[in-house]
Backbone atoms as SQL, in Angstrom:
CREATE TABLE atoms (id INTEGER PRIMARY KEY, chain TEXT, resi INTEGER, resn TEXT, atom TEXT, x REAL, y REAL, z REAL);
INSERT INTO atoms VALUES
  (1, 'A', 1, 'MET', 'N', 19.188, 91.659, 109.094),
  (2, 'A', 1, 'MET', 'CA', 19.513, 91.367, 110.486),
  (3, 'A', 1, 'MET', 'C', 21.005, 91.131, 110.591),
  (4, 'A', 2, 'PRO', 'N', 21.628, 91.729, 111.517),
  (5, 'A', 2, 'PRO', 'CA', 23.065, 91.504, 111.687),
  (6, 'A', 2, 'PRO', 'C', 23.340, 90.194, 112.426),
  (7, 'A', 3, 'CYS', 'N', 24.587, 89.820, 112.427),
  (8, 'A', 3, 'CYS', 'CA', 25.054, 88.768, 113.331),
  (9, 'A', 3, 'CYS', 'C', 25.314, 89.472, 114.660),
  (10, 'A', 4, 'VAL', 'N', 24.730, 88.961, 115.718),
  (11, 'A', 4, 'VAL', 'CA', 24.877, 89.595, 117.030),
  (12, 'A', 4, 'VAL', 'C', 25.591, 88.628, 117.974),
  (13, 'A', 5, 'ILE', 'N', 26.646, 89.105, 118.607),
  (14, 'A', 5, 'ILE', 'CA', 27.342, 88.347, 119.642),
  (15, 'A', 5, 'ILE', 'C', 26.658, 88.703, 120.956),
  (16, 'A', 6, 'ARG', 'N', 26.213, 87.684, 121.667),
  (17, 'A', 6, 'ARG', 'CA', 25.517, 87.901, 122.938),
  (18, 'A', 6, 'ARG', 'C', 26.168, 87.076, 124.039),
  (19, 'A', 7, 'GLU', 'N', 26.115, 87.629, 125.239),
  (20, 'A', 7, 'GLU', 'CA', 26.573, 86.900, 126.415),
  (21, 'A', 7, 'GLU', 'C', 25.358, 86.346, 127.142),
  (22, 'A', 8, 'ALA', 'N', 25.412, 85.077, 127.504),
  (23, 'A', 8, 'ALA', 'CA', 24.340, 84.466, 128.287),
  (24, 'A', 8, 'ALA', 'C', 24.554, 84.850, 129.752),
  (25, 'A', 9, 'VAL', 'N', 23.564, 85.547, 130.300),
  (26, 'A', 9, 'VAL', 'CA', 23.626, 85.984, 131.696),
  (27, 'A', 9, 'VAL', 'C', 22.345, 85.497, 132.365),
  (28, 'A', 10, 'ASN', 'N', 22.533, 84.536, 133.281),
  (29, 'A', 10, 'ASN', 'CA', 21.394, 83.887, 133.927),
  (30, 'A', 10, 'ASN', 'C', 20.482, 83.299, 132.853),
  (31, 'A', 11, 'ASP', 'N', 19.246, 83.714, 132.773),
  (32, 'A', 11, 'ASP', 'CA', 18.302, 83.162, 131.800),
  (33, 'A', 11, 'ASP', 'C', 18.027, 84.101, 130.637),
  (34, 'A', 12, 'ARG', 'N', 18.922, 85.043, 130.387),
  (35, 'A', 12, 'ARG', 'CA', 18.708, 85.968, 129.270),
  (36, 'A', 12, 'ARG', 'C', 20.027, 86.247, 128.572),
  (37, 'A', 13, 'TYR', 'N', 19.947, 86.964, 127.455),
  (38, 'A', 13, 'TYR', 'CA', 21.132, 87.289, 126.666),
  (39, 'A', 13, 'TYR', 'C', 21.328, 88.794, 126.624),
  (40, 'A', 14, 'GLU', 'N', 22.591, 89.215, 126.738),
  (41, 'A', 14, 'GLU', 'CA', 22.933, 90.631, 126.632),
  (42, 'A', 14, 'GLU', 'C', 23.789, 90.829, 125.393),
  (43, 'A', 15, 'ASN', 'N', 23.395, 91.798, 124.548),
  (44, 'A', 15, 'ASN', 'CA', 24.151, 92.077, 123.337),
  (45, 'A', 15, 'ASN', 'C', 25.542, 92.578, 123.686),
  (46, 'A', 16, 'PHE', 'N', 26.531, 92.070, 122.948),
  (47, 'A', 16, 'PHE', 'CA', 27.918, 92.455, 123.158),
  (48, 'A', 16, 'PHE', 'C', 28.492, 93.160, 121.930),
  (49, 'A', 17, 'ALA', 'N', 28.226, 92.611, 120.748),
  (50, 'A', 17, 'ALA', 'CA', 28.741, 93.202, 119.511),
  (51, 'A', 17, 'ALA', 'C', 27.788, 92.885, 118.372),
  (52, 'A', 18, 'GLU', 'N', 27.698, 93.800, 117.422),
  (53, 'A', 18, 'GLU', 'CA', 26.850, 93.621, 116.239),
  (54, 'A', 18, 'GLU', 'C', 27.755, 93.621, 115.009),
  (55, 'A', 19, 'LEU', 'N', 27.625, 92.577, 114.200),
  (56, 'A', 19, 'LEU', 'CA', 28.446, 92.429, 113.004),
  (57, 'A', 19, 'LEU', 'C', 27.548, 92.457, 111.773),
  (58, 'A', 20, 'ALA', 'N', 28.073, 92.926, 110.682),
  (59, 'A', 20, 'ALA', 'CA', 27.371, 92.933, 109.391),
  (60, 'A', 20, 'ALA', 'C', 25.966, 93.522, 109.493),
  (61, 'A', 21, 'PRO', 'N', 25.844, 94.760, 109.957),
  (62, 'A', 21, 'PRO', 'CA', 24.515, 95.356, 110.077),
  (63, 'A', 21, 'PRO', 'C', 23.810, 95.414, 108.724),
  (64, 'A', 22, 'ASP', 'N', 22.534, 95.173, 108.739),
  (65, 'A', 22, 'ASP', 'CA', 21.677, 95.215, 107.549),
  (66, 'A', 22, 'ASP', 'C', 21.989, 94.117, 106.539),
  (67, 'A', 23, 'GLU', 'N', 22.752, 93.126, 106.911),
  (68, 'A', 23, 'GLU', 'CA', 23.080, 92.026, 106.003),
  (69, 'A', 23, 'GLU', 'C', 22.155, 90.836, 106.294),
  (70, 'A', 24, 'TRP', 'N', 21.543, 90.286, 105.263),
  (71, 'A', 24, 'TRP', 'CA', 20.628, 89.152, 105.421),
  (72, 'A', 24, 'TRP', 'C', 21.151, 87.881, 104.770),
  (73, 'A', 25, 'LYS', 'N', 22.312, 87.946, 104.118),
  (74, 'A', 25, 'LYS', 'CA', 22.852, 86.770, 103.445),
  (75, 'A', 25, 'LYS', 'C', 23.714, 85.974, 104.425),
  (76, 'A', 26, 'LEU', 'N', 23.446, 84.690, 104.464),
  (77, 'A', 26, 'LEU', 'CA', 24.125, 83.820, 105.420),
  (78, 'A', 26, 'LEU', 'C', 25.636, 83.803, 105.204),
  (79, 'A', 27, 'ARG', 'N', 26.084, 83.652, 103.972),
  (80, 'A', 27, 'ARG', 'CA', 27.522, 83.582, 103.689),
  (81, 'A', 27, 'ARG', 'C', 28.251, 84.813, 104.224),
  (82, 'A', 28, 'GLU', 'N', 27.739, 85.993, 103.931),
  (83, 'A', 28, 'GLU', 'CA', 28.401, 87.219, 104.355),
  (84, 'A', 28, 'GLU', 'C', 28.464, 87.322, 105.880),
  (85, 'A', 29, 'GLN', 'N', 27.438, 86.853, 106.555),
  (86, 'A', 29, 'GLN', 'CA', 27.429, 86.922, 108.009),
  (87, 'A', 29, 'GLN', 'C', 28.413, 85.934, 108.632),
  (88, 'A', 30, 'VAL', 'N', 28.474, 84.728, 108.079),
  (89, 'A', 30, 'VAL', 'CA', 29.440, 83.747, 108.582),
  (90, 'A', 30, 'VAL', 'C', 30.862, 84.267, 108.363),
  (91, 'A', 31, 'GLU', 'N', 31.118, 84.843, 107.201),
  (92, 'A', 31, 'GLU', 'CA', 32.444, 85.406, 106.931),
  (93, 'A', 31, 'GLU', 'C', 32.756, 86.570, 107.864),
  (94, 'A', 32, 'ALA', 'N', 31.764, 87.407, 108.166),
  (95, 'A', 32, 'ALA', 'CA', 31.964, 88.524, 109.101),
  (96, 'A', 32, 'ALA', 'C', 32.277, 87.996, 110.500),
  (97, 'A', 33, 'LEU', 'N', 31.593, 86.942, 110.910),
  (98, 'A', 33, 'LEU', 'CA', 31.862, 86.346, 112.223),
  (99, 'A', 33, 'LEU', 'C', 33.286, 85.811, 112.282),
  (100, 'A', 34, 'GLU', 'N', 33.718, 85.116, 111.252),
  (101, 'A', 34, 'GLU', 'CA', 35.068, 84.565, 111.251),
  (102, 'A', 34, 'GLU', 'C', 36.118, 85.679, 111.311),
  (103, 'A', 35, 'ARG', 'N', 35.925, 86.740, 110.526),
  (104, 'A', 35, 'ARG', 'CA', 36.870, 87.879, 110.573),
  (105, 'A', 35, 'ARG', 'C', 36.887, 88.507, 111.961),
  (106, 'A', 36, 'TRP', 'N', 35.705, 88.718, 112.548),
  (107, 'A', 36, 'TRP', 'CA', 35.611, 89.363, 113.860),
  (108, 'A', 36, 'TRP', 'C', 36.322, 88.519, 114.915),
  (109, 'A', 37, 'LEU', 'N', 36.105, 87.210, 114.875),
  (110, 'A', 37, 'LEU', 'CA', 36.741, 86.350, 115.867),
  (111, 'A', 37, 'LEU', 'C', 38.266, 86.355, 115.732),
  (112, 'A', 38, 'ARG', 'N', 38.771, 86.414, 114.510),
  (113, 'A', 38, 'ARG', 'CA', 40.228, 86.480, 114.328),
  (114, 'A', 38, 'ARG', 'C', 40.816, 87.688, 115.055),
  (115, 'A', 39, 'ASP', 'N', 40.097, 88.811, 115.010),
  (116, 'A', 39, 'ASP', 'CA', 40.606, 90.063, 115.570),
  (117, 'A', 39, 'ASP', 'C', 40.181, 90.331, 117.008),
  (118, 'A', 40, 'HIS', 'N', 39.071, 89.733, 117.459),
  (119, 'A', 40, 'HIS', 'CA', 38.493, 90.161, 118.737),
  (120, 'A', 40, 'HIS', 'C', 38.161, 89.037, 119.722),
  (121, 'A', 41, 'ARG', 'N', 38.476, 87.801, 119.410),
  (122, 'A', 41, 'ARG', 'CA', 38.022, 86.728, 120.311),
  (123, 'A', 41, 'ARG', 'C', 38.602, 86.848, 121.704),
  (124, 'A', 42, 'GLN', 'N', 39.736, 87.541, 121.865),
  (125, 'A', 42, 'GLN', 'CA', 40.308, 87.735, 123.201),
  (126, 'A', 42, 'GLN', 'C', 39.387, 88.575, 124.088),
  (127, 'A', 43, 'GLN', 'N', 38.417, 89.271, 123.492),
  (128, 'A', 43, 'GLN', 'CA', 37.452, 90.051, 124.279),
  (129, 'A', 43, 'GLN', 'C', 36.381, 89.163, 124.911),
  (130, 'A', 44, 'LEU', 'N', 36.276, 87.926, 124.463),
  (131, 'A', 44, 'LEU', 'CA', 35.259, 87.008, 124.977),
  (132, 'A', 44, 'LEU', 'C', 35.876, 86.126, 126.051),
  (133, 'A', 45, 'ASP', 'N', 35.437, 86.311, 127.276),
  (134, 'A', 45, 'ASP', 'CA', 35.938, 85.510, 128.394),
  (135, 'A', 45, 'ASP', 'C', 35.416, 84.079, 128.224),
  (136, 'A', 46, 'PRO', 'N', 36.289, 83.091, 128.010),
  (137, 'A', 46, 'PRO', 'CA', 35.826, 81.729, 127.759),
  (138, 'A', 46, 'PRO', 'C', 35.167, 81.059, 128.959),
  (139, 'A', 47, 'ARG', 'N', 35.236, 81.687, 130.126),
  (140, 'A', 47, 'ARG', 'CA', 34.525, 81.145, 131.294),
  (141, 'A', 47, 'ARG', 'C', 33.043, 81.494, 131.247),
  (142, 'A', 48, 'ARG', 'N', 32.695, 82.390, 130.356),
  (143, 'A', 48, 'ARG', 'CA', 31.296, 82.788, 130.178),
  (144, 'A', 48, 'ARG', 'C', 30.739, 82.093, 128.948),
  (145, 'A', 49, 'ARG', 'N', 29.415, 82.122, 128.801),
  (146, 'A', 49, 'ARG', 'CA', 28.766, 81.498, 127.648),
  (147, 'A', 49, 'ARG', 'C', 28.408, 82.573, 126.634),
  (148, 'A', 50, 'TRP', 'N', 28.816, 82.369, 125.390),
  (149, 'A', 50, 'TRP', 'CA', 28.598, 83.335, 124.325),
  (150, 'A', 50, 'TRP', 'C', 27.790, 82.699, 123.200),
  (151, 'A', 51, 'ILE', 'N', 27.014, 83.547, 122.525),
  (152, 'A', 51, 'ILE', 'CA', 26.182, 83.134, 121.399),
  (153, 'A', 51, 'ILE', 'C', 26.470, 84.081, 120.235),
  (154, 'A', 52, 'ALA', 'N', 26.624, 83.521, 119.042),
  (155, 'A', 52, 'ALA', 'CA', 26.621, 84.321, 117.816),
  (156, 'A', 52, 'ALA', 'C', 25.301, 83.997, 117.131),
  (157, 'A', 53, 'ASP', 'N', 24.373, 84.932, 117.158),
  (158, 'A', 53, 'ASP', 'CA', 23.058, 84.731, 116.550),
  (159, 'A', 53, 'ASP', 'C', 23.092, 85.314, 115.139),
  (160, 'A', 54, 'ILE', 'N', 22.993, 84.435, 114.164),
  (161, 'A', 54, 'ILE', 'CA', 23.026, 84.844, 112.762),
  (162, 'A', 54, 'ILE', 'C', 21.607, 84.743, 112.214),
  (163, 'A', 55, 'GLY', 'N', 21.010, 85.895, 111.934),
  (164, 'A', 55, 'GLY', 'CA', 19.677, 85.939, 111.349),
  (165, 'A', 55, 'GLY', 'C', 19.792, 86.102, 109.842),
  (166, 'A', 56, 'PHE', 'N', 19.139, 85.231, 109.088),
  (167, 'A', 56, 'PHE', 'CA', 19.286, 85.290, 107.637),
  (168, 'A', 56, 'PHE', 'C', 17.967, 84.971, 106.947),
  (169, 'A', 57, 'SER', 'N', 17.884, 85.360, 105.681),
  (170, 'A', 57, 'SER', 'CA', 16.756, 85.042, 104.811),
  (171, 'A', 57, 'SER', 'C', 17.249, 84.170, 103.679),
  (172, 'A', 58, 'ILE', 'N', 16.358, 83.372, 103.135),
  (173, 'A', 58, 'ILE', 'CA', 16.703, 82.516, 102.003),
  (174, 'A', 58, 'ILE', 'C', 16.993, 83.384, 100.793),
  (175, 'A', 59, 'ARG', 'N', 18.037, 83.019, 100.051),
  (176, 'A', 59, 'ARG', 'CA', 18.359, 83.746, 98.827),
  (177, 'A', 59, 'ARG', 'C', 17.317, 83.455, 97.751),
  (178, 'A', 60, 'LYS', 'N', 17.010, 84.455, 96.978),
  (179, 'A', 60, 'LYS', 'CA', 16.031, 84.314, 95.893),
  (180, 'A', 60, 'LYS', 'C', 16.463, 83.219, 94.922),
  (181, 'A', 61, 'ASP', 'N', 17.752, 83.142, 94.641),
  (182, 'A', 61, 'ASP', 'CA', 18.266, 82.176, 93.672),
  (183, 'A', 61, 'ASP', 'C', 18.861, 80.932, 94.332),
  (184, 'A', 62, 'ALA', 'N', 18.495, 80.660, 95.570),
  (185, 'A', 62, 'ALA', 'CA', 19.077, 79.532, 96.304),
  (186, 'A', 62, 'ALA', 'C', 18.735, 78.202, 95.642),
  (187, 'A', 63, 'SER', 'N', 19.751, 77.362, 95.526),
  (188, 'A', 63, 'SER', 'CA', 19.522, 76.023, 94.984),
  (189, 'A', 63, 'SER', 'C', 20.365, 75.003, 95.737),
  (190, 'A', 64, 'GLY', 'N', 20.762, 75.350, 96.924),
  (191, 'A', 64, 'GLY', 'CA', 21.571, 74.468, 97.753),
  (192, 'A', 64, 'GLY', 'C', 22.902, 75.122, 98.091),
  (193, 'A', 65, 'GLY', 'N', 23.661, 74.436, 98.892),
  (194, 'A', 65, 'GLY', 'CA', 24.967, 74.961, 99.286),
  (195, 'A', 65, 'GLY', 'C', 24.849, 76.013, 100.362),
  (196, 'A', 66, 'GLY', 'N', 25.920, 76.663, 100.620),
  (197, 'A', 66, 'GLY', 'CA', 25.969, 77.689, 101.650),
  (198, 'A', 66, 'GLY', 'C', 27.409, 77.927, 102.059),
  (199, 'A', 67, 'PRO', 'N', 27.619, 78.753, 103.072),
  (200, 'A', 67, 'PRO', 'CA', 28.986, 79.079, 103.468),
  (201, 'A', 67, 'PRO', 'C', 29.643, 77.925, 104.217),
  (202, 'A', 68, 'PRO', 'N', 30.948, 77.787, 104.070),
  (203, 'A', 68, 'PRO', 'CA', 31.634, 76.755, 104.858),
  (204, 'A', 68, 'PRO', 'C', 31.778, 77.211, 106.310),
  (205, 'A', 69, 'ILE', 'N', 31.619, 76.281, 107.205),
  (206, 'A', 69, 'ILE', 'CA', 31.969, 76.506, 108.607),
  (207, 'A', 69, 'ILE', 'C', 33.350, 75.866, 108.740),
  (208, 'A', 70, 'THR', 'N', 34.373, 76.678, 108.635),
  (209, 'A', 70, 'THR', 'CA', 35.743, 76.171, 108.565),
  (210, 'A', 70, 'THR', 'C', 36.220, 75.627, 109.905),
  (211, 'A', 71, 'ARG', 'N', 37.259, 74.814, 109.840),
  (212, 'A', 71, 'ARG', 'CA', 37.861, 74.316, 111.084),
  (213, 'A', 71, 'ARG', 'C', 38.377, 75.474, 111.917),
  (214, 'A', 72, 'GLU', 'N', 38.922, 76.496, 111.244),
  (215, 'A', 72, 'GLU', 'CA', 39.429, 77.666, 111.970),
  (216, 'A', 72, 'GLU', 'C', 38.302, 78.351, 112.741),
  (217, 'A', 73, 'LEU', 'N', 37.144, 78.518, 112.091),
  (218, 'A', 73, 'LEU', 'CA', 35.998, 79.133, 112.772),
  (219, 'A', 73, 'LEU', 'C', 35.558, 78.269, 113.949),
  (220, 'A', 74, 'MET', 'N', 35.468, 76.962, 113.746),
  (221, 'A', 74, 'MET', 'CA', 35.055, 76.073, 114.836),
  (222, 'A', 74, 'MET', 'C', 36.039, 76.133, 115.998),
  (223, 'A', 75, 'LYS', 'N', 37.322, 76.164, 115.694),
  (224, 'A', 75, 'LYS', 'CA', 38.346, 76.236, 116.741),
  (225, 'A', 75, 'LYS', 'C', 38.218, 77.538, 117.535),
  (226, 'A', 76, 'MET', 'N', 38.038, 78.655, 116.821),
  (227, 'A', 76, 'MET', 'CA', 37.902, 79.942, 117.517),
  (228, 'A', 76, 'MET', 'C', 36.657, 79.958, 118.392),
  (229, 'A', 77, 'CYS', 'N', 35.567, 79.373, 117.916),
  (230, 'A', 77, 'CYS', 'CA', 34.337, 79.306, 118.713),
  (231, 'A', 77, 'CYS', 'C', 34.562, 78.481, 119.981),
  (232, 'A', 78, 'LEU', 'N', 35.229, 77.349, 119.847),
  (233, 'A', 78, 'LEU', 'CA', 35.515, 76.515, 121.017),
  (234, 'A', 78, 'LEU', 'C', 36.387, 77.258, 122.026),
  (235, 'A', 79, 'GLU', 'N', 37.421, 77.944, 121.536),
  (236, 'A', 79, 'GLU', 'CA', 38.318, 78.685, 122.430),
  (237, 'A', 79, 'GLU', 'C', 37.590, 79.787, 123.180),
  (238, 'A', 80, 'ALA', 'N', 36.584, 80.395, 122.550),
  (239, 'A', 80, 'ALA', 'CA', 35.850, 81.510, 123.165),
  (240, 'A', 80, 'ALA', 'C', 34.605, 81.054, 123.917),
  (241, 'A', 81, 'ASN', 'N', 34.286, 79.753, 123.856),
  (242, 'A', 81, 'ASN', 'CA', 33.042, 79.223, 124.437),
  (243, 'A', 81, 'ASN', 'C', 31.824, 79.886, 123.785),
  (244, 'A', 82, 'LEU', 'N', 31.847, 79.930, 122.457),
  (245, 'A', 82, 'LEU', 'CA', 30.821, 80.606, 121.675),
  (246, 'A', 82, 'LEU', 'C', 30.067, 79.591, 120.820),
  (247, 'A', 83, 'GLU', 'N', 28.745, 79.605, 120.934),
  (248, 'A', 83, 'GLU', 'CA', 27.881, 78.774, 120.100),
  (249, 'A', 83, 'GLU', 'C', 27.296, 79.629, 118.990),
  (250, 'A', 84, 'ILE', 'N', 26.961, 78.989, 117.870),
  (251, 'A', 84, 'ILE', 'CA', 26.341, 79.698, 116.756),
  (252, 'A', 84, 'ILE', 'C', 24.879, 79.280, 116.673),
  (253, 'A', 85, 'PHE', 'N', 23.999, 80.274, 116.692),
  (254, 'A', 85, 'PHE', 'CA', 22.568, 80.051, 116.470),
  (255, 'A', 85, 'PHE', 'C', 22.247, 80.560, 115.076),
  (256, 'A', 86, 'LEU', 'N', 21.554, 79.771, 114.276),
  (257, 'A', 86, 'LEU', 'CA', 21.102, 80.203, 112.948),
  (258, 'A', 86, 'LEU', 'C', 19.616, 80.465, 113.025),
  (259, 'A', 87, 'SER', 'N', 19.226, 81.709, 112.771),
  (260, 'A', 87, 'SER', 'CA', 17.826, 82.142, 112.858),
  (261, 'A', 87, 'SER', 'C', 17.343, 82.516, 111.476),
  (262, 'A', 88, 'GLU', 'N', 16.487, 81.659, 110.902),
  (263, 'A', 88, 'GLU', 'CA', 15.965, 81.904, 109.560),
  (264, 'A', 88, 'GLU', 'C', 14.714, 82.747, 109.644),
  (265, 'A', 89, 'TYR', 'N', 14.662, 83.771, 108.788),
  (266, 'A', 89, 'TYR', 'CA', 13.524, 84.685, 108.732),
  (267, 'A', 89, 'TYR', 'C', 12.895, 84.630, 107.344),
  (268, 'A', 90, 'PRO', 'N', 11.604, 84.906, 107.246),
  (269, 'A', 90, 'PRO', 'CA', 10.971, 84.900, 105.929),
  (270, 'A', 90, 'PRO', 'C', 11.479, 86.062, 105.079),
  (271, 'A', 91, 'GLY', 'N', 11.288, 85.924, 103.796),
  (272, 'A', 91, 'GLY', 'CA', 11.730, 86.974, 102.884),
  (273, 'A', 91, 'GLY', 'C', 12.878, 86.478, 102.051),
  (274, 'A', 92, 'GLU', 'N', 13.323, 87.305, 101.159),
  (275, 'A', 92, 'GLU', 'CA', 14.421, 86.948, 100.273),
  (276, 'A', 92, 'GLU', 'C', 15.545, 87.943, 100.425),
  (277, 'A', 93, 'ALA', 'N', 16.742, 87.429, 100.503),
  (278, 'A', 93, 'ALA', 'CA', 17.930, 88.281, 100.609),
  (279, 'A', 93, 'ALA', 'C', 18.436, 88.653, 99.244);
């Protein structure tokens, strides 16, 4: 499942951009979101509500930890009015 940037319109979401297609690992998707925001956050009107939906599966060898949500990523999300949704799916990445 890719990371999908969606715009909240009334009571539904409209897809805006798809990042990391076919990627199920959380770290890679968070890193893809951070890279995308560095280059494209000006495309997100901060007067609108945005969602980054990250769908991921548990790693087969998972024993804790995960990707950092950096201050830079949090700042870019705030500037763009973008929330992050984490959607866990069954299976192993």
